[in-house]
Amino acid sequence: MKKTVFSLFMILFSNLPLFSREITVIVNDIDLDMPLEGAIVKSQGVEYETDADGRASVTVADDARTTIQVAYPGYENARITVPSDGRSTFNVGLRLGGDALENEEIVVEASQPGVVETKTGRSVSVSGKDLTRTAEIGVIEDVMTSIKLLPGVGYTGMFNARPSIRGGEPGDLTAVFDGFYISNPYYWGGGASIFDPRMVQSASLSHGVFSARYGHTISGLLEIVSRKPDATDVELELGLSTSAANLNVSYPLAGKGGIMLMGKVTYWDPFVELAKLFIDEVNYVKTAPYIRSAAFSADYRFTPNFSGAVSGFIGGDGAGAFYKNEDVTEDGLPNRTDFNFDWSNLQGFLITGLTWTPKPSMAARATLGGGFLQTNLDGYIDYALTVPFSEDFKQKYGVTEDSYTFNQTMFADMTDVTENWQARMDYDWELGKGFLFSTGVQGLYAKETIEENDQGVFERDHPQIPEWRIIFPADYNNSTLTQTLTSSAYTLLEWASPANALGVELGLRVDHLALFGKDFTLQTKPAFNPRLNVDWNFFRNKGIFDSITAVFGTGLFSSMTDNISSIQSSNDVDEIKQNRSWTSVAGVKFNIYGGYSVNLEGYYKSIFDRAYSRLRSDASIQNITIERRFDGEGRVFGFDLMLQRASGRFWDGWLAYSFNIAQYRNPSLTDTYQSDWYYPNFHRFHNLNLVLNVKPTPIFNIATRLGFASGAPKSVVTGEIETYPVLVVDKDGNPVQTIQKYRRESAYSDTERDGFALTLDLKFSWLFFNSVGRGRMEFYFAVENALSFLETRTRNTSFNQYTGKEDEGSNTATYQLPIPMPSVGFKWSY
């Protein structure tokens, strides 16, 4: 009898977990962003119903993954897998007549290639509605607009997509699109990125000790995952805004995949023509800035265990200006200026990938891709200035003329063509008992051809007369063909204890680069980059805290500077080195009941073998060469704080604050202040960003972006404006004339800063949803840079170097327009 009772007991309870816990599931309409009351959540055979806030308390296993189902009349069902990591709040978005968005689905506990996620101490990601609210706004809709609002990202202004990441140099941010490294992901030389938010599913900024899967950066990695087509329904999206039109079309492939086409065209020409009627300077624009781009993505599941994907992009940008003027100065002397500028840029890439999962515990992925980039620059400036000599100058240097005419011509003619091919293989294997093993290899081949013919005007001390300076024209001619081959390999091992209370990731990455020129070969030493991350979830499900996790990470990173491609055989470069950094991060994250979180991270980064360069003229003053060094150093430390509410009925958003100290040193520049520790010109101590989304009704949203940044370094004026003599010579060093110029001594300062930057962007959105069909419309009105009149970014006053007259205002370099920028937009989707 006892045996029978025991057998019955085992039959009834053998499928139940030994321990259980309660989680909160929040079900929302993804289009209207409103809770769904009465949705059915099914877990382990038990059904739960959501309340008026779309919430349901659900019991799941505490020591194993649990799969739950979510259903609501008229909506597609959702299935999510709840991991045993202690999290207690999960969001599920449903779409009427469409696919469910499984926001919290986690199939394997390690990050697979092509998947981005927020991980304390490693990365922070933006996706879905956050991209829509923060990136789809203004005269340029750009994913980098969202990235610049995250913690650890330095302020840049509106028309600059190259921020400093945790004190790193702006050019060191590396972008990856579906696993493919993009060498130049920018329009207009860095004014905007190529990543239109409508072609992006999610974006992740890795600025901590991220996985050994990726490298080629010592500061930040931007991982972009392309938007995927729907496998069952046709989708159509049309967007019109103040300056651009977008069209997206998605078509299913028999329920096993789909194909999506996307296009974007800017139309600034009418606005430029209209502005010419009111602003004289706009008449100099002969080609309005433009962007033309197209992208596509497709995927197909051949079998349950084998799938393929392909994505591609082609985009072009350009601008042109022409200026010609002849006038008379206040002294009645003639001046002439002739200026012309043309810029065009075309780039594209194609990426293919295959994923095979022979077992549920194994995943293998192979990626192959190629791309090209062509940049053309053609510009010149020719001017003739007639300037009077001062009486003091005439007496001191024995000049008899009353005035002089100074004529100079400068030009630049450059074509840069790059083609590149990439291949990588990644393999993941869950070994059991919490272990996961990953390994992979990658190769990047690039071929770059540069044809450059430049002439500039340079000034330096006279080699024989101490008081005098000398001005000379100098040529820079560059005709190079270089090929680079970068090879990388990595391996890593992850371990997670039961219920993920403790997690450890240990990895090693090796990078090597070889450079092949016309008659020379250079290569770096292999860069060994070990990395370690530890996550400790030491507190969960007590009081208001869902969990508290402490993290620690440390590791080495390497990257290669871009300007090695212009190395010629005549350059005196004995060896090249990869930029290196040792980065350590410690942090803690609080997950709080109700979808709130607080994340605090502190970091230190030691930079060494950093590349830098400067222009030098030879003894004959006829040619300009580039002097390269690989002994630069840097030291960076600071902390980031992020307070976030991930999803809410009436409001959500985040507050991000960053404090940063970054100093660099270039030991070989012994004749400049940079031979000692200095703050770079992009450095700012404080950056604060508030993203607040207010939703008073389901059909009306207010998105707010408020930013504050402390001042950047500025020099200190140490003298008055004074005159000095200059000897103008030709290319052969023969004297041409003596002229008079003015200068004012200034010096680098560790303490002097320009004023703060304050930005406010507002977006008012009206949403209309067809409850019968799948149509959806959005109208928005936005204002960028609304607080431009409050900014105090002032620098030292400037002056005319030929007349000595001090200019009114200040000499401040900024990418921010001095006026608010209104915009309107319309989006229709089906």
mmCIF file of C-alpha atoms in Angstrom, residues 573-790:
data_model
loop_
_atom_site.group_PDB
_atom_site.id
_atom_site.type_symbol
_atom_site.label_atom_id
_atom_site.label_comp_id
_atom_site.label_asym_id
_atom_site.label_seq_id
_atom_site.Cartn_x
_atom_site.Cartn_y
_atom_site.Cartn_z
ATOM 1 C CA VAL A 573 58.332 53.833 -40.538
ATOM 2 C CA ASP A 574 60.280 50.882 -39.191
ATOM 3 C CA GLU A 575 57.351 49.216 -37.449
ATOM 4 C CA ILE A 576 53.673 49.649 -36.785
ATOM 5 C CA LYS A 577 51.848 48.860 -33.572
ATOM 6 C CA GLN A 578 48.265 48.335 -32.580
ATOM 7 C CA ASN A 579 46.690 50.789 -30.156
ATOM 8 C CA ARG A 580 46.324 49.007 -26.804
ATOM 9 C CA SER A 581 44.309 49.538 -23.663
ATOM 10 C CA TRP A 582 43.808 47.761 -20.383
ATOM 11 C CA THR A 583 40.275 48.361 -19.122
ATOM 12 C CA SER A 584 38.742 47.453 -15.760
ATOM 13 C CA VAL A 585 35.091 47.917 -14.751
ATOM 14 C CA ALA A 586 33.238 47.419 -11.461
ATOM 15 C CA GLY A 587 29.547 48.048 -11.025
ATOM 16 C CA VAL A 588 26.253 47.173 -9.409
ATOM 17 C CA LYS A 589 22.727 47.015 -10.806
ATOM 18 C CA PHE A 590 19.487 47.233 -8.835
ATOM 19 C CA ASN A 591 16.342 45.815 -10.444
ATOM 20 C CA ILE A 592 13.402 47.309 -8.575
ATOM 21 C CA TYR A 593 9.764 46.250 -8.533
ATOM 22 C CA GLY A 594 7.684 47.995 -11.167
ATOM 23 C CA GLY A 595 10.187 47.900 -14.002
ATOM 24 C CA TYR A 596 12.706 50.332 -12.464
ATOM 25 C CA SER A 597 16.471 49.844 -12.477
ATOM 26 C CA VAL A 598 19.573 51.649 -11.234
ATOM 27 C CA ASN A 599 22.938 50.902 -12.789
ATOM 28 C CA LEU A 600 26.252 52.289 -11.484
ATOM 29 C CA GLU A 601 29.612 51.508 -13.114
ATOM 30 C CA GLY A 602 33.116 52.764 -12.398
ATOM 31 C CA TYR A 603 36.013 52.196 -14.785
ATOM 32 C CA TYR A 604 39.709 52.779 -15.349
ATOM 33 C CA LYS A 605 41.482 52.544 -18.688
ATOM 34 C CA SER A 606 45.222 52.626 -19.323
ATOM 35 C CA ILE A 607 46.127 53.329 -22.967
ATOM 36 C CA PHE A 608 49.534 52.556 -24.462
ATOM 37 C CA ASP A 609 51.173 52.192 -27.896
ATOM 38 C CA ARG A 610 48.692 54.776 -29.178
ATOM 39 C CA ALA A 611 49.356 56.045 -32.717
ATOM 40 C CA TYR A 612 49.544 59.759 -33.555
ATOM 41 C CA SER A 613 51.018 61.842 -36.351
ATOM 42 C CA ARG A 614 51.776 65.367 -37.519
ATOM 43 C CA LEU A 615 52.793 67.162 -40.715
ATOM 44 C CA ARG A 616 56.397 68.160 -41.285
ATOM 45 C CA SER A 617 58.100 70.084 -44.078
ATOM 46 C CA ASP A 618 61.510 69.018 -45.327
ATOM 47 C CA ALA A 619 64.615 71.196 -45.421
ATOM 48 C CA SER A 620 63.867 72.467 -48.928
ATOM 49 C CA ILE A 621 60.375 73.531 -47.754
ATOM 50 C CA GLN A 622 58.962 72.061 -50.932
ATOM 51 C CA ASN A 623 57.161 68.974 -49.631
ATOM 52 C CA ILE A 624 55.057 67.972 -46.669
ATOM 53 C CA THR A 625 55.418 64.536 -45.075
ATOM 54 C CA ILE A 626 53.528 62.751 -42.322
ATOM 55 C CA GLU A 627 55.513 61.827 -39.243
ATOM 56 C CA ARG A 628 54.030 58.843 -37.408
ATOM 57 C CA ARG A 629 54.676 57.626 -33.885
ATOM 58 C CA PHE A 630 53.316 54.678 -31.890
ATOM 59 C CA ASP A 631 54.307 55.594 -28.349
ATOM 60 C CA GLY A 632 51.270 57.605 -27.230
ATOM 61 C CA GLU A 633 49.788 57.082 -23.773
ATOM 62 C CA GLY A 634 46.464 57.746 -22.091
ATOM 63 C CA ARG A 635 44.796 57.421 -18.718
ATOM 64 C CA VAL A 636 41.031 57.507 -18.310
ATOM 65 C CA PHE A 637 38.792 56.958 -15.322
ATOM 66 C CA GLY A 638 35.256 57.855 -14.336
ATOM 67 C CA PHE A 639 31.808 56.458 -13.577
ATOM 68 C CA ASP A 640 28.395 56.205 -15.238
ATOM 69 C CA LEU A 641 25.007 56.244 -13.516
ATOM 70 C CA MET A 642 21.767 55.250 -15.231
ATOM 71 C CA LEU A 643 18.267 55.343 -13.727
ATOM 72 C CA GLN A 644 15.691 53.730 -15.971
ATOM 73 C CA ARG A 645 12.051 52.803 -16.128
ATOM 74 C CA ALA A 646 11.815 50.322 -18.968
ATOM 75 C CA SER A 647 8.083 50.421 -19.641
ATOM 76 C CA GLY A 648 5.145 52.245 -18.137
ATOM 77 C CA ARG A 649 1.563 53.101 -18.993
ATOM 78 C CA PHE A 650 1.925 56.848 -18.481
ATOM 79 C CA TRP A 651 5.671 57.437 -18.605
ATOM 80 C CA ASP A 652 9.050 55.809 -19.029
ATOM 81 C CA GLY A 653 12.600 56.738 -19.982
ATOM 82 C CA TRP A 654 16.007 57.094 -18.391
ATOM 83 C CA LEU A 655 18.419 59.516 -16.740
ATOM 84 C CA ALA A 656 22.106 59.025 -17.556
ATOM 85 C CA TYR A 657 24.990 60.858 -15.889
ATOM 86 C CA SER A 658 28.671 60.408 -16.737
ATOM 87 C CA PHE A 659 31.780 61.754 -15.046
ATOM 88 C CA ASN A 660 35.029 61.332 -16.916
ATOM 89 C CA ILE A 661 38.683 62.313 -16.645
ATOM 90 C CA ALA A 662 40.743 61.580 -19.765
ATOM 91 C CA GLN A 663 44.343 62.659 -20.302
ATOM 92 C CA TYR A 664 46.761 61.839 -23.108
ATOM 93 C CA ARG A 665 50.483 62.203 -23.722
ATOM 94 C CA ASN A 666 52.548 62.160 -26.944
ATOM 95 C CA PRO A 667 56.174 61.782 -25.783
ATOM 96 C CA SER A 668 57.768 62.377 -29.193
ATOM 97 C CA LEU A 669 56.239 65.851 -29.596
ATOM 98 C CA THR A 670 58.916 67.384 -27.387
ATOM 99 C CA ASP A 671 58.396 70.883 -28.779
ATOM 100 C CA THR A 672 54.675 71.024 -27.846
ATOM 101 C CA TYR A 673 52.573 70.869 -24.708
ATOM 102 C CA GLN A 674 51.399 67.397 -25.768
ATOM 103 C CA SER A 675 54.676 65.866 -24.638
ATOM 104 C CA ASP A 676 53.182 66.025 -21.122
ATOM 105 C CA TRP A 677 49.750 64.959 -19.895
ATOM 106 C CA TYR A 678 46.932 67.047 -21.355
ATOM 107 C CA TYR A 679 43.154 67.003 -21.771
ATOM 108 C CA PRO A 680 42.147 66.397 -25.425
ATOM 109 C CA ASN A 681 39.887 68.942 -27.110
ATOM 110 C CA PHE A 682 36.852 66.614 -26.993
ATOM 111 C CA HIS A 683 37.028 66.045 -23.239
ATOM 112 C CA ARG A 684 34.202 67.111 -20.911
ATOM 113 C CA PHE A 685 34.019 66.279 -17.214
ATOM 114 C CA HIS A 686 30.227 66.017 -16.970
ATOM 115 C CA ASN A 687 27.529 64.734 -19.319
ATOM 116 C CA LEU A 688 23.863 64.445 -18.332
ATOM 117 C CA ASN A 689 21.008 63.181 -20.511
ATOM 118 C CA LEU A 690 17.328 62.842 -19.666
ATOM 119 C CA VAL A 691 15.010 60.845 -21.934
ATOM 120 C CA LEU A 692 11.406 61.179 -20.777
ATOM 121 C CA ASN A 693 8.413 59.756 -22.630
ATOM 122 C CA VAL A 694 5.055 60.983 -21.348
ATOM 123 C CA LYS A 695 1.897 59.185 -22.530
ATOM 124 C CA PRO A 696 -1.191 60.955 -21.169
ATOM 125 C CA THR A 697 -3.423 58.996 -23.575
ATOM 126 C CA PRO A 698 -2.786 55.942 -25.771
ATOM 127 C CA ILE A 699 -2.905 58.118 -28.915
ATOM 128 C CA PHE A 700 -0.740 61.031 -27.767
ATOM 129 C CA ASN A 701 2.907 60.877 -26.683
ATOM 130 C CA ILE A 702 5.444 63.527 -25.686
ATOM 131 C CA ALA A 703 9.091 62.520 -26.081
ATOM 132 C CA THR A 704 11.704 64.730 -24.411
ATOM 133 C CA ARG A 705 15.491 64.740 -24.774
ATOM 134 C CA LEU A 706 17.292 67.081 -22.387
ATOM 135 C CA GLY A 707 21.069 67.216 -22.343
ATOM 136 C CA PHE A 708 23.716 69.076 -20.365
ATOM 137 C CA ALA A 709 27.492 68.971 -20.856
ATOM 138 C CA SER A 710 30.238 70.908 -19.116
ATOM 139 C CA GLY A 711 32.753 72.872 -21.137
ATOM 140 C CA ALA A 712 35.576 71.600 -23.333
ATOM 141 C CA PRO A 713 39.211 72.734 -22.877
ATOM 142 C CA LYS A 714 40.254 76.130 -24.192
ATOM 143 C CA SER A 715 43.586 77.896 -24.374
ATOM 144 C CA VAL A 716 44.608 80.825 -22.198
ATOM 145 C CA VAL A 717 45.501 84.163 -23.787
ATOM 146 C CA THR A 718 48.935 85.168 -22.497
ATOM 147 C CA GLY A 719 49.644 88.319 -24.509
ATOM 148 C CA GLU A 720 48.272 91.200 -26.550
ATOM 149 C CA ILE A 721 47.749 91.375 -30.281
ATOM 150 C CA GLU A 722 51.104 92.306 -31.802
ATOM 151 C CA THR A 723 52.632 92.623 -35.235
ATOM 152 C CA TYR A 724 55.499 90.619 -36.716
ATOM 153 C CA PRO A 725 57.301 90.448 -40.095
ATOM 154 C CA VAL A 726 56.860 87.568 -42.548
ATOM 155 C CA LEU A 727 58.914 86.722 -45.598
ATOM 156 C CA VAL A 728 56.893 85.109 -48.400
ATOM 157 C CA VAL A 729 58.871 82.712 -50.596
ATOM 158 C CA ASP A 730 58.025 80.512 -53.562
ATOM 159 C CA LYS A 731 58.350 76.725 -53.776
ATOM 160 C CA ASP A 732 62.083 76.990 -54.441
ATOM 161 C CA GLY A 733 62.669 79.205 -51.431
ATOM 162 C CA ASN A 734 63.200 82.421 -53.436
ATOM 163 C CA PRO A 735 61.967 85.607 -51.682
ATOM 164 C CA VAL A 736 58.788 87.087 -53.139
ATOM 165 C CA GLN A 737 57.700 89.830 -50.734
ATOM 166 C CA THR A 738 57.600 90.997 -47.129
ATOM 167 C CA ILE A 739 54.224 91.243 -45.439
ATOM 168 C CA GLN A 740 52.925 92.227 -42.034
ATOM 169 C CA LYS A 741 50.879 89.872 -39.859
ATOM 170 C CA TYR A 742 49.443 89.906 -36.338
ATOM 171 C CA ARG A 743 49.498 87.307 -33.590
ATOM 172 C CA ARG A 744 48.530 86.819 -29.972
ATOM 173 C CA GLU A 745 50.244 84.360 -27.691
ATOM 174 C CA SER A 746 48.127 81.669 -26.050
ATOM 175 C CA ALA A 747 48.936 78.541 -24.104
ATOM 176 C CA TYR A 748 47.348 75.255 -23.168
ATOM 177 C CA SER A 749 45.619 75.181 -19.777
ATOM 178 C CA ASP A 750 44.496 72.317 -17.581
ATOM 179 C CA THR A 751 41.884 74.475 -15.872
ATOM 180 C CA GLU A 752 40.359 76.763 -18.514
ATOM 181 C CA ARG A 753 37.070 75.598 -20.071
ATOM 182 C CA ASP A 754 34.518 77.114 -22.380
ATOM 183 C CA GLY A 755 30.862 77.362 -21.340
ATOM 184 C CA PHE A 756 28.390 74.533 -20.886
ATOM 185 C CA ALA A 757 26.167 73.063 -23.585
ATOM 186 C CA LEU A 758 22.429 72.736 -22.997
ATOM 187 C CA THR A 759 20.113 70.992 -25.443
ATOM 188 C CA LEU A 760 16.386 70.294 -25.438
ATOM 189 C CA ASP A 761 14.505 68.353 -28.091
ATOM 190 C CA LEU A 762 10.747 67.808 -28.013
ATOM 191 C CA LYS A 763 8.598 65.477 -30.096
ATOM 192 C CA PHE A 764 4.790 65.504 -29.972
ATOM 193 C CA SER A 765 3.253 62.392 -31.560
ATOM 194 C CA TRP A 766 -0.351 61.607 -32.463
ATOM 195 C CA LEU A 767 -1.062 57.897 -33.082
ATOM 196 C CA PHE A 768 -4.033 56.519 -34.986
ATOM 197 C CA PHE A 769 -4.783 52.812 -35.049
ATOM 198 C CA ASN A 770 -7.335 50.920 -37.133
ATOM 199 C CA SER A 771 -9.006 48.463 -34.762
ATOM 200 C CA VAL A 772 -10.437 46.471 -37.703
ATOM 201 C CA GLY A 773 -7.333 46.148 -39.864
ATOM 202 C CA ARG A 774 -3.577 46.454 -39.329
ATOM 203 C CA GLY A 775 -3.087 50.039 -40.449
ATOM 204 C CA ARG A 776 -1.348 52.531 -38.192
ATOM 205 C CA MET A 777 -0.533 56.224 -38.622
ATOM 206 C CA GLU A 778 1.638 58.638 -36.702
ATOM 207 C CA PHE A 779 1.949 62.394 -37.054
ATOM 208 C CA TYR A 780 4.631 64.266 -35.165
ATOM 209 C CA PHE A 781 5.843 67.795 -34.628
ATOM 210 C CA ALA A 782 9.329 68.228 -33.191
ATOM 211 C CA VAL A 783 11.704 70.995 -32.151
ATOM 212 C CA GLU A 784 15.423 70.313 -31.806
ATOM 213 C CA ASN A 785 17.900 72.563 -30.051
ATOM 214 C CA ALA A 786 15.057 74.443 -28.354
ATOM 215 C CA LEU A 787 17.370 75.987 -25.726
ATOM 216 C CA SER A 788 20.092 77.168 -28.105
ATOM 217 C CA PHE A 789 19.753 80.744 -26.828
ATOM 218 C CA LEU A 790 20.798 79.606 -23.322
#
